[in-house]
mmCIF file of C-alpha atoms in Angstrom:
data_model
loop_
_atom_site.group_PDB
_atom_site.id
_atom_site.type_symbol
_atom_site.label_atom_id
_atom_site.label_comp_id
_atom_site.label_asym_id
_atom_site.label_seq_id
_atom_site.Cartn_x
_atom_site.Cartn_y
_atom_site.Cartn_z
ATOM 1 C CA GLY A 27 95.348 86.872 101.335
ATOM 2 C CA GLU A 28 95.009 89.131 98.235
ATOM 3 C CA ASP A 29 96.914 87.892 95.252
ATOM 4 C CA VAL A 30 97.393 89.340 91.643
ATOM 5 C CA GLU A 31 98.656 87.145 89.049
ATOM 6 C CA GLN A 32 100.487 87.970 85.845
ATOM 7 C CA SER A 33 102.463 85.921 83.067
ATOM 8 C CA LEU A 34 106.140 86.826 83.474
ATOM 9 C CA PHE A 35 107.311 87.370 79.900
ATOM 10 C CA LEU A 36 105.838 88.614 76.533
ATOM 11 C CA SER A 37 107.818 89.006 73.512
ATOM 12 C CA VAL A 38 106.294 90.686 70.394
ATOM 13 C CA ARG A 39 107.190 91.789 67.060
ATOM 14 C CA GLU A 40 107.649 95.742 66.589
ATOM 15 C CA GLY A 41 104.405 97.031 64.990
ATOM 16 C CA ASP A 42 102.117 94.402 66.444
ATOM 17 C CA SER A 43 99.872 94.535 69.220
ATOM 18 C CA SER A 44 100.946 93.353 72.871
ATOM 19 C CA VAL A 45 98.375 92.084 75.216
ATOM 20 C CA ILE A 46 99.065 91.769 78.919
ATOM 21 C CA ASN A 47 96.735 90.186 81.335
ATOM 22 C CA CYS A 48 96.351 90.111 84.732
ATOM 23 C CA THR A 49 94.103 88.284 87.567
ATOM 24 C CA TYR A 50 93.063 89.758 90.908
ATOM 25 C CA THR A 51 91.124 88.642 93.983
ATOM 26 C CA ASP A 52 89.698 91.444 95.438
ATOM 27 C CA SER A 53 86.111 92.144 94.059
ATOM 28 C CA SER A 54 85.996 95.416 96.199
ATOM 29 C CA SER A 55 88.842 96.943 94.364
ATOM 30 C CA THR A 56 87.571 100.555 93.242
ATOM 31 C CA TYR A 57 90.479 101.082 90.999
ATOM 32 C CA LEU A 58 92.963 99.054 89.251
ATOM 33 C CA TYR A 59 96.437 100.433 87.707
ATOM 34 C CA TRP A 60 98.906 99.795 85.239
ATOM 35 C CA TYR A 61 102.520 100.645 85.999
ATOM 36 C CA LYS A 62 105.519 100.718 83.908
ATOM 37 C CA GLN A 63 109.058 100.033 84.933
ATOM 38 C CA GLU A 64 111.985 100.705 82.372
ATOM 39 C CA PRO A 65 115.264 99.362 83.028
ATOM 40 C CA GLY A 66 117.034 101.091 86.021
ATOM 41 C CA ALA A 67 114.031 103.199 86.888
ATOM 42 C CA GLY A 68 111.149 103.044 89.444
ATOM 43 C CA LEU A 69 107.473 102.521 88.400
ATOM 44 C CA GLN A 70 105.308 105.033 86.679
ATOM 45 C CA LEU A 71 101.763 104.868 86.381
ATOM 46 C CA LEU A 72 100.708 104.335 82.843
ATOM 47 C CA THR A 73 96.735 104.124 82.924
ATOM 48 C CA TYR A 74 94.119 103.217 85.377
ATOM 49 C CA ILE A 75 90.500 102.042 85.212
ATOM 50 C CA PHE A 76 87.696 102.656 87.828
ATOM 51 C CA SER A 77 86.350 99.663 88.808
ATOM 52 C CA ASN A 78 82.349 100.948 87.175
ATOM 53 C CA MET A 79 83.959 100.902 83.497
ATOM 54 C CA ASP A 80 84.696 97.893 81.430
ATOM 55 C CA MET A 81 86.991 99.474 79.035
ATOM 56 C CA LYS A 82 89.262 102.871 78.710
ATOM 57 C CA GLN A 83 91.041 103.803 75.719
ATOM 58 C CA ASP A 84 93.897 106.234 76.033
ATOM 59 C CA GLN A 85 95.893 106.648 72.863
ATOM 60 C CA ARG A 86 97.768 103.492 71.869
ATOM 61 C CA LEU A 87 96.678 101.859 75.383
ATOM 62 C CA THR A 88 93.313 99.830 76.035
ATOM 63 C CA VAL A 89 92.527 98.838 79.315
ATOM 64 C CA LEU A 90 89.687 96.073 79.463
ATOM 65 C CA LEU A 91 88.233 95.197 82.647
ATOM 66 C CA ASN A 92 86.151 91.792 83.210
ATOM 67 C CA LYS A 93 84.839 92.222 87.020
ATOM 68 C CA LYS A 94 82.869 88.957 86.866
ATOM 69 C CA ASP A 95 86.050 87.100 86.148
ATOM 70 C CA LYS A 96 88.422 89.579 87.949
ATOM 71 C CA HIS A 97 90.613 89.791 84.635
ATOM 72 C CA LEU A 98 92.472 92.786 83.597
ATOM 73 C CA SER A 99 94.174 93.478 80.386
ATOM 74 C CA LEU A 100 96.168 96.031 78.729
ATOM 75 C CA ARG A 101 96.488 96.257 75.045
ATOM 76 C CA ILE A 102 99.502 98.324 73.452
ATOM 77 C CA ALA A 103 98.713 99.039 69.782
ATOM 78 C CA ASP A 104 101.556 99.539 67.369
ATOM 79 C CA THR A 105 104.119 98.265 69.974
ATOM 80 C CA GLN A 106 107.586 100.107 69.775
ATOM 81 C CA THR A 107 110.547 99.088 70.934
ATOM 82 C CA GLY A 108 110.591 101.935 73.727
ATOM 83 C CA ASP A 109 107.431 100.126 74.986
ATOM 84 C CA SER A 110 109.849 97.306 76.486
ATOM 85 C CA ALA A 111 109.915 97.381 80.008
ATOM 86 C CA ILE A 112 108.073 95.399 82.805
ATOM 87 C CA TYR A 113 104.572 96.146 83.168
ATOM 88 C CA PHE A 114 102.992 95.542 86.814
ATOM 89 C CA CYS A 115 99.144 95.730 87.485
ATOM 90 C CA ALA A 116 97.879 96.510 90.968
ATOM 91 C CA GLU A 117 94.703 96.656 92.557
ATOM 92 C CA SER A 118 93.620 98.958 95.615
ATOM 93 C CA TYR A 119 93.431 97.277 98.796
ATOM 94 C CA ASN A 120 91.120 98.764 101.569
ATOM 95 C CA THR A 121 92.181 102.326 99.948
ATOM 96 C CA ASP A 122 95.255 102.276 102.029
ATOM 97 C CA LYS A 123 97.462 99.855 99.946
ATOM 98 C CA LEU A 124 98.107 98.634 96.455
ATOM 99 C CA ILE A 125 98.623 95.006 95.785
ATOM 100 C CA PHE A 126 101.149 94.526 92.672
ATOM 101 C CA GLY A 127 101.387 91.836 90.572
ATOM 102 C CA THR A 128 104.315 89.680 89.618
ATOM 103 C CA GLY A 129 104.974 91.880 86.769
ATOM 104 C CA THR A 130 105.308 91.115 82.850
ATOM 105 C CA ARG A 131 108.470 91.604 81.022
ATOM 106 C CA LEU A 132 107.627 92.778 77.477
ATOM 107 C CA GLN A 133 110.502 92.442 74.821
ATOM 108 C CA VAL A 134 109.732 93.977 71.365
ATOM 109 C CA PHE A 135 112.001 93.035 68.686
ATOM 110 C CA PRO A 136 112.577 94.287 65.265
ATOM 111 C CA ASP B 25 115.006 117.741 90.108
ATOM 112 C CA ALA B 26 113.161 114.331 90.783
ATOM 113 C CA ASP B 27 110.327 114.206 93.163
ATOM 114 C CA VAL B 28 111.180 111.190 95.047
ATOM 115 C CA THR B 29 114.852 110.660 95.661
ATOM 116 C CA GLN B 30 116.615 107.535 96.934
ATOM 117 C CA THR B 31 119.927 107.284 98.502
ATOM 118 C CA PRO B 32 122.239 105.428 97.975
ATOM 119 C CA ARG B 33 121.500 104.095 94.719
ATOM 120 C CA ASN B 34 123.734 100.983 95.196
ATOM 121 C CA ARG B 35 124.998 99.238 98.280
ATOM 122 C CA ILE B 36 127.141 96.226 98.926
ATOM 123 C CA THR B 37 127.278 95.101 102.404
ATOM 124 C CA LYS B 38 128.221 92.202 104.493
ATOM 125 C CA THR B 39 125.826 89.886 106.467
ATOM 126 C CA GLY B 40 125.253 91.208 109.944
ATOM 127 C CA LYS B 41 126.122 94.850 109.188
ATOM 128 C CA ARG B 42 123.394 97.434 109.915
ATOM 129 C CA ILE B 43 122.267 99.527 106.971
ATOM 130 C CA MET B 44 119.924 102.468 106.035
ATOM 131 C CA LEU B 45 118.241 103.381 103.089
ATOM 132 C CA GLU B 46 116.918 106.970 102.996
ATOM 133 C CA CYS B 47 114.073 108.426 100.899
ATOM 134 C CA SER B 48 113.023 112.204 100.444
ATOM 135 C CA GLN B 49 110.343 113.710 98.509
ATOM 136 C CA THR B 50 109.367 117.131 97.261
ATOM 137 C CA LYS B 51 105.551 116.402 96.143
ATOM 138 C CA GLY B 52 104.082 117.318 99.524
ATOM 139 C CA HIS B 53 102.510 114.049 100.060
ATOM 140 C CA ASP B 54 101.447 112.553 103.595
ATOM 141 C CA ARG B 55 101.672 109.063 102.657
ATOM 142 C CA MET B 56 105.213 107.008 102.127
ATOM 143 C CA TYR B 57 105.898 103.308 101.366
ATOM 144 C CA TRP B 58 108.791 101.125 101.385
ATOM 145 C CA TYR B 59 108.705 97.741 98.636
ATOM 146 C CA ARG B 60 111.442 95.483 97.694
ATOM 147 C CA GLN B 61 111.268 94.119 94.574
ATOM 148 C CA ASP B 62 112.366 90.434 93.440
ATOM 149 C CA PRO B 63 112.571 88.726 90.205
ATOM 150 C CA GLY B 64 109.519 87.071 89.440
ATOM 151 C CA LEU B 65 107.717 88.236 93.178
ATOM 152 C CA GLY B 66 106.688 91.671 91.915
ATOM 153 C CA LEU B 67 106.492 94.162 94.431
ATOM 154 C CA ARG B 68 106.108 93.584 98.044
ATOM 155 C CA LEU B 69 105.207 96.005 100.897
ATOM 156 C CA ILE B 70 107.609 96.493 103.868
ATOM 157 C CA TYR B 71 106.157 99.314 105.735
ATOM 158 C CA TYR B 72 104.040 102.332 105.136
ATOM 159 C CA SER B 73 103.435 105.360 106.927
ATOM 160 C CA PHE B 74 100.416 108.004 106.492
ATOM 161 C CA ASP B 75 101.861 110.893 108.453
ATOM 162 C CA VAL B 76 104.617 111.336 110.780
ATOM 163 C CA LYS B 77 103.116 109.819 113.931
ATOM 164 C CA ASP B 78 101.856 106.810 111.961
ATOM 165 C CA ILE B 79 103.861 103.520 110.986
ATOM 166 C CA ASN B 80 102.204 100.351 109.534
ATOM 167 C CA LYS B 81 103.643 97.159 108.872
ATOM 168 C CA GLY B 82 103.518 95.695 105.465
ATOM 169 C CA GLU B 83 103.428 92.036 104.251
ATOM 170 C CA ILE B 84 107.184 91.480 104.816
ATOM 171 C CA SER B 85 108.211 93.760 107.859
ATOM 172 C CA ASP B 86 110.288 91.099 109.748
ATOM 173 C CA GLY B 87 114.043 92.073 109.991
ATOM 174 C CA TYR B 88 113.140 95.600 108.743
ATOM 175 C CA SER B 89 112.336 99.044 110.498
ATOM 176 C CA VAL B 90 111.490 102.493 109.497
ATOM 177 C CA SER B 91 111.645 105.859 110.621
ATOM 178 C CA ARG B 92 109.430 108.821 109.527
ATOM 179 C CA GLN B 93 111.681 111.804 110.306
ATOM 180 C CA ALA B 94 109.386 114.352 108.744
ATOM 181 C CA GLN B 95 106.714 114.725 106.352
ATOM 182 C CA ALA B 96 109.214 114.465 103.266
ATOM 183 C CA LYS B 97 111.872 111.625 105.073
ATOM 184 C CA PHE B 98 111.022 108.236 105.729
ATOM 185 C CA SER B 99 114.044 105.761 105.811
ATOM 186 C CA LEU B 100 114.312 101.965 105.950
ATOM 187 C CA SER B 101 116.649 99.886 108.471
ATOM 188 C CA LEU B 102 118.156 96.749 108.205
ATOM 189 C CA GLU B 103 119.318 96.031 111.691
ATOM 190 C CA SER B 104 121.289 93.128 110.620
ATOM 191 C CA ALA B 105 121.370 92.423 107.178
ATOM 192 C CA ILE B 106 121.366 88.746 105.716
ATOM 193 C CA PRO B 107 121.911 87.476 102.198
ATOM 194 C CA ASN B 108 118.121 87.075 101.556
ATOM 195 C CA GLN B 109 117.595 90.731 101.626
ATOM 196 C CA THR B 110 119.488 91.289 98.791
ATOM 197 C CA ALA B 111 116.932 92.926 96.355
ATOM 198 C CA LEU B 112 115.825 96.524 94.682
ATOM 199 C CA TYR B 113 114.372 98.732 97.041
ATOM 200 C CA PHE B 114 111.593 101.220 95.933
ATOM 201 C CA CYS B 115 110.137 104.132 98.307
ATOM 202 C CA ALA B 116 106.883 105.564 96.912
ATOM 203 C CA THR B 117 104.697 108.239 98.009
ATOM 204 C CA SER B 118 101.108 109.242 97.774
ATOM 205 C CA GLY B 119 98.901 112.124 98.249
ATOM 206 C CA THR B 120 95.472 112.307 99.650
ATOM 207 C CA SER B 121 94.434 116.076 98.953
ATOM 208 C CA GLY B 122 91.839 116.690 95.861
ATOM 209 C CA ARG B 123 91.799 113.255 95.245
ATOM 210 C CA PRO B 124 88.635 110.464 95.805
ATOM 211 C CA SER B 125 89.679 108.686 98.949
ATOM 212 C CA SER B 126 89.822 105.317 97.288
ATOM 213 C CA TYR B 127 92.271 106.576 94.453
ATOM 214 C CA ASN B 128 95.654 105.589 95.261
ATOM 215 C CA GLU B 129 98.319 106.688 92.383
ATOM 216 C CA GLN B 130 101.510 106.066 93.908
ATOM 217 C CA PHE B 131 104.892 108.002 93.040
ATOM 218 C CA PHE B 132 108.368 106.145 92.860
ATOM 219 C CA GLY B 133 111.617 106.709 93.411
ATOM 220 C CA PRO B 134 114.599 105.310 91.192
ATOM 221 C CA GLY B 135 115.349 102.220 93.608
ATOM 222 C CA THR B 136 118.379 101.324 95.781
ATOM 223 C CA ARG B 137 120.210 97.899 94.711
ATOM 224 C CA LEU B 138 120.981 96.385 97.985
ATOM 225 C CA THR B 139 123.434 93.268 97.768
ATOM 226 C CA VAL B 140 124.239 91.340 101.218
ATOM 227 C CA LEU B 141 127.195 89.072 100.940
#
């Protein structure tokens, strides 16, 4: 079956860059997504990348896609305490469903 | 007001009880989903519906049932709750109009924390 994997935890100092990694299995995925879940809330779409792109930049966020290795990463520049959350990558499966990763809990310390 | 609402937000119940979780949306979306979130396992799809007459099983549908009462309402039932159904449950919606068919941004409710004793 389809599987999306992430490391469970990441801890960074405020002002540093954070890099959250994800590996996926469905090479036919046309879109890949990053969602953010803040404490006590549902998930919100942070950014996405179309599969024919290698990189997408959106303010402090940079998404890198390596289709050959099926590897997706999210870089957050100048990480702030407000970035502390759980980050999920997701791939489109058969265009009907999303397959979510296990989530990476990002902790930002002063 | 929130576009996707879930009730109740918290529920504690006992083994064997029937429980219904409700989801309503004002986004006008045709597609609705139910997920459960468990620590270290991410989100897993329970059921999804593409319109009022369409219901599909997800990867973990055993022990659950759903009803799509209207385009805006999608409820999840646990017929006889058991402790390993203790989890955080999320409803989500997505729309298909004005988007590429392969784009599937989903909008989530705030979640229902369910504890089965």
